mmCIF file of C-alpha atoms in Angstrom:
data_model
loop_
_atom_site.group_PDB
_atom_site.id
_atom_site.type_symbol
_atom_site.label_atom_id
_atom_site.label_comp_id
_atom_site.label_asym_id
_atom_site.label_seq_id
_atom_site.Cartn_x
_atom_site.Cartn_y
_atom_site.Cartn_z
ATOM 1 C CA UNK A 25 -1.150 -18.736 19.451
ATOM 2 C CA UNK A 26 -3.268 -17.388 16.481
ATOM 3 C CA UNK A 27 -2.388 -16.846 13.203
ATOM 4 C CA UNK A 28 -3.491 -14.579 10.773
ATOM 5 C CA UNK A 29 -2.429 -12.653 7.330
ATOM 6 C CA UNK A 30 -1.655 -9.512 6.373
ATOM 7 C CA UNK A 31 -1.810 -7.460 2.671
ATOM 8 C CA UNK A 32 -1.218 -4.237 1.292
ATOM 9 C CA UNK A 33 -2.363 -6.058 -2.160
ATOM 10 C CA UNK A 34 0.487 -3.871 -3.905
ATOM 11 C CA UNK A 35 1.325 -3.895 -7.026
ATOM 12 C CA UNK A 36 2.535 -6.769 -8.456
ATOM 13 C CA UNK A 37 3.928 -5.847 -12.069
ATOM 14 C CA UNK A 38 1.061 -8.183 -14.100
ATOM 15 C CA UNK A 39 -2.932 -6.437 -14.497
ATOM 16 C CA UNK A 40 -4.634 -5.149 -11.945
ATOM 17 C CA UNK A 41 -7.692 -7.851 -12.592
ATOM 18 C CA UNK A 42 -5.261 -10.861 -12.315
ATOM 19 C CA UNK A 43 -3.551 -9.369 -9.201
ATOM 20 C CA UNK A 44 -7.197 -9.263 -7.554
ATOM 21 C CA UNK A 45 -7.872 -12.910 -8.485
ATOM 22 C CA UNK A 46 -4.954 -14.503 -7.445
ATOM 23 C CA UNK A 47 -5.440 -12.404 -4.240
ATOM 24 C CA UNK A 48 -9.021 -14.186 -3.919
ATOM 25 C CA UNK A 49 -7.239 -17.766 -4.805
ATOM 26 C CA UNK A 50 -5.207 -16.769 -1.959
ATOM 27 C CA UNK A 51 -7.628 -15.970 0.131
ATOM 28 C CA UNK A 52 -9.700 -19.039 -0.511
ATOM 29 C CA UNK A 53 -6.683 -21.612 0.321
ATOM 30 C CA UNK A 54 -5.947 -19.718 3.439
ATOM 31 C CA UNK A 55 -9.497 -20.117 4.265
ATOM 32 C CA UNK A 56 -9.666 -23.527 4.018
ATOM 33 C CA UNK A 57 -6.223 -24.052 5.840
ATOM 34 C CA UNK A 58 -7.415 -22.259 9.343
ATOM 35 C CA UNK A 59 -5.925 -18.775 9.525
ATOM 36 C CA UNK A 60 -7.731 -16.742 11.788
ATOM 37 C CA UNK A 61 -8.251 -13.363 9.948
ATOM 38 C CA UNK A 62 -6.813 -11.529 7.065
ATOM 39 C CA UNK A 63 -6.225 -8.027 7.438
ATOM 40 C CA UNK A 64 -5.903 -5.202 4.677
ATOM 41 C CA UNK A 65 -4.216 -2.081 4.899
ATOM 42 C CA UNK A 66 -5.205 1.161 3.318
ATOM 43 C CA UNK A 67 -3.023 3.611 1.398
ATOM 44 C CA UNK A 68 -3.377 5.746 -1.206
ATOM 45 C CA UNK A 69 -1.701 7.095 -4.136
ATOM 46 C CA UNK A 70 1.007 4.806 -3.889
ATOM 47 C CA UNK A 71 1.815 0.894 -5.592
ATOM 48 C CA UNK A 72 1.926 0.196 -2.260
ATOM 49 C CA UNK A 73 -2.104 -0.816 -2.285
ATOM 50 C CA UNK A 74 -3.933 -1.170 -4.750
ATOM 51 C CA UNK A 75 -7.087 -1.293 -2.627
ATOM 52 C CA UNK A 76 -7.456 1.804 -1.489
ATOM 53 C CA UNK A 77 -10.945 1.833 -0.534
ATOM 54 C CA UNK A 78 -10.685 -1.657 1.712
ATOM 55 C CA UNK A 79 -14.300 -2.075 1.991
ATOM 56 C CA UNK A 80 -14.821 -2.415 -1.535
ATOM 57 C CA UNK A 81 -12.492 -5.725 -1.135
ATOM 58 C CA UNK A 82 -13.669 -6.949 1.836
ATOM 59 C CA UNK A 83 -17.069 -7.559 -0.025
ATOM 60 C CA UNK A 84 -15.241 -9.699 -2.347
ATOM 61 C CA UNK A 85 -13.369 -11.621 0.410
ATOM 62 C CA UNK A 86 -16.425 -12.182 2.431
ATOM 63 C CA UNK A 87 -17.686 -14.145 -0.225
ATOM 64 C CA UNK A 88 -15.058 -15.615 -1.167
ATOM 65 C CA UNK A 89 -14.186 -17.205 2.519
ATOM 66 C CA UNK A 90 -16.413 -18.801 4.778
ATOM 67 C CA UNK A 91 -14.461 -18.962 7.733
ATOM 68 C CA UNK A 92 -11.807 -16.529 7.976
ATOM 69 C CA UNK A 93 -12.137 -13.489 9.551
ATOM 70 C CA UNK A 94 -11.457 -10.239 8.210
ATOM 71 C CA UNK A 95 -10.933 -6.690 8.163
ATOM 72 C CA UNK A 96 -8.772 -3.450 7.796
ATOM 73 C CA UNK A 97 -5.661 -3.203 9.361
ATOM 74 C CA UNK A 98 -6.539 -0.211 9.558
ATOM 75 C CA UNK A 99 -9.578 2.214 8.815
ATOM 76 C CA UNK A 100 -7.631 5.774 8.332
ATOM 77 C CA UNK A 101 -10.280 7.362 9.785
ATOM 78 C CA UNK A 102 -9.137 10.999 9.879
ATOM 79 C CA UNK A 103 -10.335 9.856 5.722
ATOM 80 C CA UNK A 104 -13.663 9.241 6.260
ATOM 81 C CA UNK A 105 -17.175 10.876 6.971
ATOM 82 C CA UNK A 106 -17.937 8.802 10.667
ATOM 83 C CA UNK A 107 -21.519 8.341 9.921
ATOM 84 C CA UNK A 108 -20.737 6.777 6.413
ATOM 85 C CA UNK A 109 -18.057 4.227 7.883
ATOM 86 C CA UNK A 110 -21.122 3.289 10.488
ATOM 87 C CA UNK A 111 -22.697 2.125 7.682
ATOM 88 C CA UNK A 112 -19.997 0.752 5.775
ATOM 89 C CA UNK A 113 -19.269 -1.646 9.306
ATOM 90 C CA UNK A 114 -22.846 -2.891 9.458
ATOM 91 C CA UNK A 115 -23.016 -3.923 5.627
ATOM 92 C CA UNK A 116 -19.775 -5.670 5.734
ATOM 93 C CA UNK A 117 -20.399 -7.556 9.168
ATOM 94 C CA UNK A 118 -23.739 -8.681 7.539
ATOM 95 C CA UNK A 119 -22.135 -9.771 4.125
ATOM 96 C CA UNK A 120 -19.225 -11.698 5.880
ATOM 97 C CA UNK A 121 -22.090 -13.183 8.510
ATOM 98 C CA UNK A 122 -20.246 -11.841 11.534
ATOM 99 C CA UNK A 123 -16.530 -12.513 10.519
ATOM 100 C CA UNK A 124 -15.821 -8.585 10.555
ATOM 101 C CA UNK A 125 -12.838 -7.193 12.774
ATOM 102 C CA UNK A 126 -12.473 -3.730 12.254
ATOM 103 C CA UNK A 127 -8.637 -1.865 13.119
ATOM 104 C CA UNK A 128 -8.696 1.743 13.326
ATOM 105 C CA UNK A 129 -6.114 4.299 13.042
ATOM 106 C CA UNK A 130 -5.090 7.568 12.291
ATOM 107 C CA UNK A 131 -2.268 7.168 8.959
ATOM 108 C CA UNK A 132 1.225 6.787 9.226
ATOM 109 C CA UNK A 133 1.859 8.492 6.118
ATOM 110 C CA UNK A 134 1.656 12.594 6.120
ATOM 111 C CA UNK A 135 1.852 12.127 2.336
ATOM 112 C CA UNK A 136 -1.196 10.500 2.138
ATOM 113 C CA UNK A 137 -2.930 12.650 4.614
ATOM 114 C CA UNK A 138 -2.059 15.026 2.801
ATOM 115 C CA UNK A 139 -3.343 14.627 -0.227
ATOM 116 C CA UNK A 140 -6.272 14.693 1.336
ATOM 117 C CA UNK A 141 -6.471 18.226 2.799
ATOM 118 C CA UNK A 142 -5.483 16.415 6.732
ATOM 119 C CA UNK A 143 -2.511 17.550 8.474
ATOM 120 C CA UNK A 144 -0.308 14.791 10.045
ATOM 121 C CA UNK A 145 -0.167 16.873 13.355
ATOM 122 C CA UNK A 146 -3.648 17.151 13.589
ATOM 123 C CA UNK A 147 -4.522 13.474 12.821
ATOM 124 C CA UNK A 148 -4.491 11.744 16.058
ATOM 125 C CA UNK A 149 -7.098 14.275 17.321
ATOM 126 C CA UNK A 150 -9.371 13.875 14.512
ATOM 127 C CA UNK A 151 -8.534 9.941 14.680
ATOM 128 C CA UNK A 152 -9.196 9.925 18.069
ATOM 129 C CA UNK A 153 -12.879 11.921 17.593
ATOM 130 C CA UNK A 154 -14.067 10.185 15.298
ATOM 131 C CA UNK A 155 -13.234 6.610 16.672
ATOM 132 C CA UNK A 156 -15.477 7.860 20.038
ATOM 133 C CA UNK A 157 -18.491 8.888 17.523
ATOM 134 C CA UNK A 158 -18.091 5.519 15.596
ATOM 135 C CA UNK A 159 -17.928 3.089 18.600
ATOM 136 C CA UNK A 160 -21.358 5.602 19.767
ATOM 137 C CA UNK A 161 -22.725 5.142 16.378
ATOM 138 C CA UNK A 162 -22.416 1.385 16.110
ATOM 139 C CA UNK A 163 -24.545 0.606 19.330
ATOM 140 C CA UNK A 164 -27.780 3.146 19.478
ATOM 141 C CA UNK A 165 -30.788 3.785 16.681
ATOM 142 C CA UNK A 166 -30.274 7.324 16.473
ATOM 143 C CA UNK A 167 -26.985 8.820 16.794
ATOM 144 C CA UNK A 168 -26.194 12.548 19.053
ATOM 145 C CA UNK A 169 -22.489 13.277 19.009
ATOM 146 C CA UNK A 170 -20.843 16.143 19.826
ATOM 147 C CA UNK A 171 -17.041 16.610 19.278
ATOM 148 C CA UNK A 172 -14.286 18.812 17.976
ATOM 149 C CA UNK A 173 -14.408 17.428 14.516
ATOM 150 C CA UNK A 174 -18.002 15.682 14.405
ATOM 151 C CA UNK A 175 -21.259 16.693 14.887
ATOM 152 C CA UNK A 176 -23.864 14.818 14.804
ATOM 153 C CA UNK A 177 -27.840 15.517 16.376
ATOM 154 C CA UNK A 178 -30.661 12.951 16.003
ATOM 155 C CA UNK A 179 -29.277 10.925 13.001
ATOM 156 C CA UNK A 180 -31.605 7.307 12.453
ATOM 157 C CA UNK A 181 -29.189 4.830 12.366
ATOM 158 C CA UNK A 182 -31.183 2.140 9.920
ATOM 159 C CA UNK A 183 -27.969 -0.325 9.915
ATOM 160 C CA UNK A 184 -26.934 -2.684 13.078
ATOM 161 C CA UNK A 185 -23.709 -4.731 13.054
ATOM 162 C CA UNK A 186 -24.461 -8.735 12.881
ATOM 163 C CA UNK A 187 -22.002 -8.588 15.854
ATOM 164 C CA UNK A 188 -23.127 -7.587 19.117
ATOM 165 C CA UNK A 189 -22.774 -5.070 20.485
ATOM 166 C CA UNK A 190 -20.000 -4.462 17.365
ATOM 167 C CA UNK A 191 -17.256 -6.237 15.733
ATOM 168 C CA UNK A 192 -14.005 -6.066 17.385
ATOM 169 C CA UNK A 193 -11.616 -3.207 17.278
ATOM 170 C CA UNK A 194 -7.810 -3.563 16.471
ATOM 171 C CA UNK A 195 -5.382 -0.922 16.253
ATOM 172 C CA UNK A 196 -1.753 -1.323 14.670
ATOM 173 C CA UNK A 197 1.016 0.669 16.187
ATOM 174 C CA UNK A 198 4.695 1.238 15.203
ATOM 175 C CA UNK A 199 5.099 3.382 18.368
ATOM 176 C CA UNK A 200 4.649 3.667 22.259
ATOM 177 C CA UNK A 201 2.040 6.121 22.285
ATOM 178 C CA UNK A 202 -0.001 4.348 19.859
ATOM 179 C CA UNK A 203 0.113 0.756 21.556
ATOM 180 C CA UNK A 204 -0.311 2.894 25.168
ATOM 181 C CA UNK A 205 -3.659 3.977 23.485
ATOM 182 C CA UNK A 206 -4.811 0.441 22.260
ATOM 183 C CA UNK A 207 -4.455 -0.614 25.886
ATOM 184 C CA UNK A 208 -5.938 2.051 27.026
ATOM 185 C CA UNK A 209 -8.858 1.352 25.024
ATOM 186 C CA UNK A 210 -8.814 -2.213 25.350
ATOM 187 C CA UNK A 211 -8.445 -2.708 21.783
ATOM 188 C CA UNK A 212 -6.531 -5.786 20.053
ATOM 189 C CA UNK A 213 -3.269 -5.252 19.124
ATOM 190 C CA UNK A 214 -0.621 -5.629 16.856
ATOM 191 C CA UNK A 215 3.105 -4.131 16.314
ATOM 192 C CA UNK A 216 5.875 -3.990 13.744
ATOM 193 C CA UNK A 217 9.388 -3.529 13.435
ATOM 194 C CA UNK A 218 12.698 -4.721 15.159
ATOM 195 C CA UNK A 219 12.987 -6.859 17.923
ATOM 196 C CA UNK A 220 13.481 -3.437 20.042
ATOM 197 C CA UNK A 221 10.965 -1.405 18.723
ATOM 198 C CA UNK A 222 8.303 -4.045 19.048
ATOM 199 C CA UNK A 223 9.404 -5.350 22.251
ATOM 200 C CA UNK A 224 8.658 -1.679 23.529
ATOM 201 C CA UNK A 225 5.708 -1.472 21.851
ATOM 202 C CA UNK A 226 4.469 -4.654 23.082
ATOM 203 C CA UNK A 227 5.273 -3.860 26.874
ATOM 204 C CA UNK A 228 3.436 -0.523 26.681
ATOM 205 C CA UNK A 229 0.547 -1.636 25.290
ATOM 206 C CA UNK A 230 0.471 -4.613 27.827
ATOM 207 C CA UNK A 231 1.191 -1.762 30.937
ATOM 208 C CA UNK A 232 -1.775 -0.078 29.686
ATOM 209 C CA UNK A 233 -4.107 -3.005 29.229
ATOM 210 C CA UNK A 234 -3.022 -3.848 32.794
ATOM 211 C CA UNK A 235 -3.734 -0.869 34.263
ATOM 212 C CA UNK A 236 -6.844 -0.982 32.241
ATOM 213 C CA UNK A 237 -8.570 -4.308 33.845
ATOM 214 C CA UNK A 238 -9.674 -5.889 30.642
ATOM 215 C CA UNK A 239 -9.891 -5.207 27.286
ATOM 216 C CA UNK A 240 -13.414 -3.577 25.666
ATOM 217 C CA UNK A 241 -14.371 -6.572 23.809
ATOM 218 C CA UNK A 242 -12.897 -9.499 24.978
ATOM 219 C CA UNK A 243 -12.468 -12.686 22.677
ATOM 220 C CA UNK A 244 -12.035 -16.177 24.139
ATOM 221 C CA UNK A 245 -9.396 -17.186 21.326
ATOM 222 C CA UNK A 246 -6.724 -15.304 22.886
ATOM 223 C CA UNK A 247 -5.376 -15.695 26.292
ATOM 224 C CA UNK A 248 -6.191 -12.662 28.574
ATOM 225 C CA UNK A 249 -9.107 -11.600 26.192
ATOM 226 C CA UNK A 250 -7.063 -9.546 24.047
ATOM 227 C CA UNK A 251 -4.693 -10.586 20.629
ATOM 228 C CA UNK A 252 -1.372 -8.911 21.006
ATOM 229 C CA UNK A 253 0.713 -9.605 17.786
ATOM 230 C CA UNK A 254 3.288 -8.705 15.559
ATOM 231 C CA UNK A 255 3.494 -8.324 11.702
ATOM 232 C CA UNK A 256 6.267 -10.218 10.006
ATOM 233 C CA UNK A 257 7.175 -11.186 6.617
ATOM 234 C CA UNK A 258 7.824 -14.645 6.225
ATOM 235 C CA UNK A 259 9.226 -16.598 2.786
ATOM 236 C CA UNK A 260 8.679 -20.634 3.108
ATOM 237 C CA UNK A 261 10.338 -23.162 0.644
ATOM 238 C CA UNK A 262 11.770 -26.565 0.634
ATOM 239 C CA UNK A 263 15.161 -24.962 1.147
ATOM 240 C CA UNK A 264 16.823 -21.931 2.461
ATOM 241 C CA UNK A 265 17.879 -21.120 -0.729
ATOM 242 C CA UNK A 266 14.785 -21.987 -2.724
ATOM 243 C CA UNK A 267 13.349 -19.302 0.133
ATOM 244 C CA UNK A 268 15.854 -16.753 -0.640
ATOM 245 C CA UNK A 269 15.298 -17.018 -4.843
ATOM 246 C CA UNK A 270 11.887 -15.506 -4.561
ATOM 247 C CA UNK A 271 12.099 -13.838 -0.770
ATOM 248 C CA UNK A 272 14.402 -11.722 -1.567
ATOM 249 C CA UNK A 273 13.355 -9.902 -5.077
ATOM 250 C CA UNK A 274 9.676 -9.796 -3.437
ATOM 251 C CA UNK A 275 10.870 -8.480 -0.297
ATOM 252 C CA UNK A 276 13.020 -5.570 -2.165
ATOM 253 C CA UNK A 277 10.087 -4.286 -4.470
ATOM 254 C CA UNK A 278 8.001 -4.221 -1.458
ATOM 255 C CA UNK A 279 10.382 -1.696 0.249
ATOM 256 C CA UNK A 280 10.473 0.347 -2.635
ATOM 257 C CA UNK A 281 7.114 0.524 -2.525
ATOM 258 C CA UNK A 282 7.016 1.389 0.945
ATOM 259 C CA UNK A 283 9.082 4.366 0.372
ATOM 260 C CA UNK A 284 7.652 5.413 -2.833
ATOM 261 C CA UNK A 285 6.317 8.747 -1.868
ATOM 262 C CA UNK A 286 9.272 9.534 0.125
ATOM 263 C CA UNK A 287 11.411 8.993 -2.619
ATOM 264 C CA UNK A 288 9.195 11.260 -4.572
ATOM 265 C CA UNK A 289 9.152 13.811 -2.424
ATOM 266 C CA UNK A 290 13.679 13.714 -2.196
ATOM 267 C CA UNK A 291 13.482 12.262 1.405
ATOM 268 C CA UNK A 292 15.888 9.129 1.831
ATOM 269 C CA UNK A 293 16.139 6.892 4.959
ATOM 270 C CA UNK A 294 13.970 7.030 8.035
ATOM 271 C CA UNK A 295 12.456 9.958 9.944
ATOM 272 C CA UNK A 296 11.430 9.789 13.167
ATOM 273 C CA UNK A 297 7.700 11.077 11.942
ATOM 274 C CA UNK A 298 7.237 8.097 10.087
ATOM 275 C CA UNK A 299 8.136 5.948 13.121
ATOM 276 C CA UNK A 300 8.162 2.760 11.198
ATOM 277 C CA UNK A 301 11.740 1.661 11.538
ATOM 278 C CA UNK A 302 13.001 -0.926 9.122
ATOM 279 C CA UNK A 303 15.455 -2.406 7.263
ATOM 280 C CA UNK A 304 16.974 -0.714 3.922
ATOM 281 C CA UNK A 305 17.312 -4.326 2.506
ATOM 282 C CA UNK A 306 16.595 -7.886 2.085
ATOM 283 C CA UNK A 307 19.518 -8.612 3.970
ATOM 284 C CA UNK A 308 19.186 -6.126 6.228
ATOM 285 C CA UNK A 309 14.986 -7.172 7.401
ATOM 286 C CA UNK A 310 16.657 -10.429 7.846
ATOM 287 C CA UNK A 311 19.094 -8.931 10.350
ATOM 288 C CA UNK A 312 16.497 -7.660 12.418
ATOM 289 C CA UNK A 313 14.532 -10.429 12.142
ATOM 290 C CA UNK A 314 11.560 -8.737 10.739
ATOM 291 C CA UNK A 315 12.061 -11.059 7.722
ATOM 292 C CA UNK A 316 11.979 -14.620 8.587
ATOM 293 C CA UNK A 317 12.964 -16.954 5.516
ATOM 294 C CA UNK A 318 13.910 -20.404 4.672
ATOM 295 C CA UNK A 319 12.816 -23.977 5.602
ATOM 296 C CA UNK A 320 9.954 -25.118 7.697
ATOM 297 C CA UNK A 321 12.216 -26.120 10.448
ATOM 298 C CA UNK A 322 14.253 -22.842 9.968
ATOM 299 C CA UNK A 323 11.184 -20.249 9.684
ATOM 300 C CA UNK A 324 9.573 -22.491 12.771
ATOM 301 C CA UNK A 325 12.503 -22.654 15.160
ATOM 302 C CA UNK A 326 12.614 -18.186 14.809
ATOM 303 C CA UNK A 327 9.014 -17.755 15.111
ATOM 304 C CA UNK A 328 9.462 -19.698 18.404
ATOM 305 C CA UNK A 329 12.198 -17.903 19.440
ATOM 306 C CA UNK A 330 10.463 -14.501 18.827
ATOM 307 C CA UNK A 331 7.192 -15.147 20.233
ATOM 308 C CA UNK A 332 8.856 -16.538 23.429
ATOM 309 C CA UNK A 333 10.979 -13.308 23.359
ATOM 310 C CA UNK A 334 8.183 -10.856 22.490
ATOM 311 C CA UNK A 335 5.446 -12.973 24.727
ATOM 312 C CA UNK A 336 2.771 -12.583 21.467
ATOM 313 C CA UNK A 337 -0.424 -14.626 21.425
ATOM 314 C CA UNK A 338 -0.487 -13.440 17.487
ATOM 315 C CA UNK A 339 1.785 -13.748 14.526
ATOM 316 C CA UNK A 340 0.420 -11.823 11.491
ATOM 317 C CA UNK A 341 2.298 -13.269 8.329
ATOM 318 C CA UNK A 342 2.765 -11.623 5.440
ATOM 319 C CA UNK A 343 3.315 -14.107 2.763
ATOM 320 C CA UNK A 344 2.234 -12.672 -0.254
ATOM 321 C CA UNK A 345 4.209 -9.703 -1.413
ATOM 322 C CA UNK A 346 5.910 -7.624 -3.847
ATOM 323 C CA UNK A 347 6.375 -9.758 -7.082
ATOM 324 C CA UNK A 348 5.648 -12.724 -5.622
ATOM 325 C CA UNK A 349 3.764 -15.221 -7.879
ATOM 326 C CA UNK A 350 0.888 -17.194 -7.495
ATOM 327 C CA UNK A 351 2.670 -20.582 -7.169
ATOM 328 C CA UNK A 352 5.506 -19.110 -5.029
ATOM 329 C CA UNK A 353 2.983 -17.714 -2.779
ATOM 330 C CA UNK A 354 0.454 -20.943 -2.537
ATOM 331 C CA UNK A 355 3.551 -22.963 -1.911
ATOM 332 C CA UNK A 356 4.873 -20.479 0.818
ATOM 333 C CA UNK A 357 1.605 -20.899 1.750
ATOM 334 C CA UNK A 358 0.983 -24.624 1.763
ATOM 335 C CA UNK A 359 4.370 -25.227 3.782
ATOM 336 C CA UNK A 360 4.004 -22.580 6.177
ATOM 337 C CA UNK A 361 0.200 -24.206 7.209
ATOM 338 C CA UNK A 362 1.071 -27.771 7.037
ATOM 339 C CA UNK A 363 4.610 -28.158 8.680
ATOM 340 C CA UNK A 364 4.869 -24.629 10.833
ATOM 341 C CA UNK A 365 1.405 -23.520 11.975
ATOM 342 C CA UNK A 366 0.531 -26.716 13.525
ATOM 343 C CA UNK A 367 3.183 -26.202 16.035
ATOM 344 C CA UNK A 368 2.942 -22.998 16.596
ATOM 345 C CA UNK A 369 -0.915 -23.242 17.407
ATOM 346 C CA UNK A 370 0.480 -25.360 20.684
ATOM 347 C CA UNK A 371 2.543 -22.042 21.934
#
């Protein structure tokens, strides 16, 4: 079992500079206590992340880490000019010295697409085009693509990844026809959501990886050459209790924040286009066990019983969230590394 983080860096109700700092601190003492990547969403216009442009951020992390992997979790690349991401890939696989994974998607979010002139139907096509001219892009001098959405004819590419023959792709999916695609791809993989949702998720993507053979860029950390994970928050105290105090507040901002631009545009509960299914509550995340909060034995003894039930080789934690603040979220930290991971490192 691996173990790595997960941030939307949302907004966390003090200045935008302090919130990027005490990211970095984060960053730095998760570094030094062995985690095996942090990954960064992207969203826009929306508290929900406040780094909008994950590249930008990256270049901070890489030198802020020296061991650590990293990347976005993911690339919305329907977003972004192919040829210009190339680039982006190389520079930040060079600046982190080869510690760049980079997870690719389409946007879950029709919102957001929005907003930038893409429509939500159309997005796994574009998605899907430009992730074919990217992956051509990243291992040739001069690039010749021709697809629906991209063109390209003759292009020099001056920029190589540090990584050969590329960093490793992710993809995250909240559905069955995403997580069929990342096995179909070979890509690494990780899920959300209830017990059911990513217990389906998991199974398809592990169908399709079988039917596959192997995955496209196999990496000897996890078993079978390919991560296969699932996102969960997790609050860590001395107590249940003391977990609960700041769990709970944190976890409720962040679900405001995750349906901020539903709420603004006067739709309530979950859709089935969203396809992220979760919890209306504190309470209710810890029902479904996407929330996992308390003591070190208490937050160990359900990450056990989920991985064994799931069959993951990859728990992404989210640990810092919401409100949280610093100290809650090094301490979080500091117990979850010390008196959890250790064990969990065995599974």
């Amino acid at each position: 079992m691996k173990i790595g983080l997960f941030d939307h860096v949302e907004h966390g109700d003090r200045p935008l500079t302090t919130l990027f700092d005490e990211r970095l601190r984060f960053a730095e003492a998760a570094d030094a206590a062995g985690f095996y990547c942090l990954h960064v969403a992207e969203h826009h216009a929306t508290p929900l992340n406040m780094v909008p442009v994950p590249g930008v951020y990256l270049g901070a992390l890489a030198r802020a880490t020296k061991q650590m992997r990293m990347g976005p979790l993911v690339y919305l690349l329907p977003l972004y000019s192919p040829l210009r991401l190339i680039e982006e890939i190389c520079m930040l696989d060079h600046l982190s010295y080869g510690r760049l994974d980079v997870g690719v998607g389409r946007g879950v979010s029709p919102y957001e697409l929005k907003f930038h002139k893409v429509e939500h139907d159309q997005s796994r096509e574009i998605f899907a085009d430009a992730f074919k001219c990217i992956s051509a892009g990243l291992v040739t001098d001069k690039l010749t693509y021709t697809g629906e959405h991209f063109v390209y004819e003759n292009v020099p590419i001056a920029l190589r990844p540090l990584q050969q023959p590329h960093p490793p792709f992710w993809y995250g999916s909240s559905n069955e026809i995403g997580s069929t695609f990342a096995g179909d791809e070979g890509l690494h993989f990780v899920t959300l959501g209830p017990m059911a949702t990513a217990k389906a998720n998991i199974d398809a993507y592990k169908a399709a990886l079988k039917k596959r053979g192997a995955p496209a860029q196999p990496k000897a950390a996890f078993a079978g050459g390919a991560a296969i994970g699932v996102q969960r928050h997790i609050f860590v105290a001395d107590t249940d209790a003391e977990a609960v105090r700041f769990g709970k507040p944190a976890m409720d901002q962040h679900l405001a924040h995750l349906n901020w631009l539903r709420t603004m545009h006067g739709q309530t509960g979950l859709t089935s286009r969203l396809n992220v299914p979760r919890g209306a509550n504190f309470e209710a995340c810890v029902a479904d066990r996407t929330v996992i909060v308390g003591s070190p034995a208490t937050v160990r003894a359900e990450i056990e019983r989920q991985a064994e039930e799931l069959g993951i080789n990859y728990l992404l934690t989210y640990l810092f969230l919401g409100n949280m603040s610093l100290p809650d979220a090094l301490r979080s930290l500091q117990l979850f590394t010390t008196e959890v991971m250790p064990h969990l490192e065995k599974l």
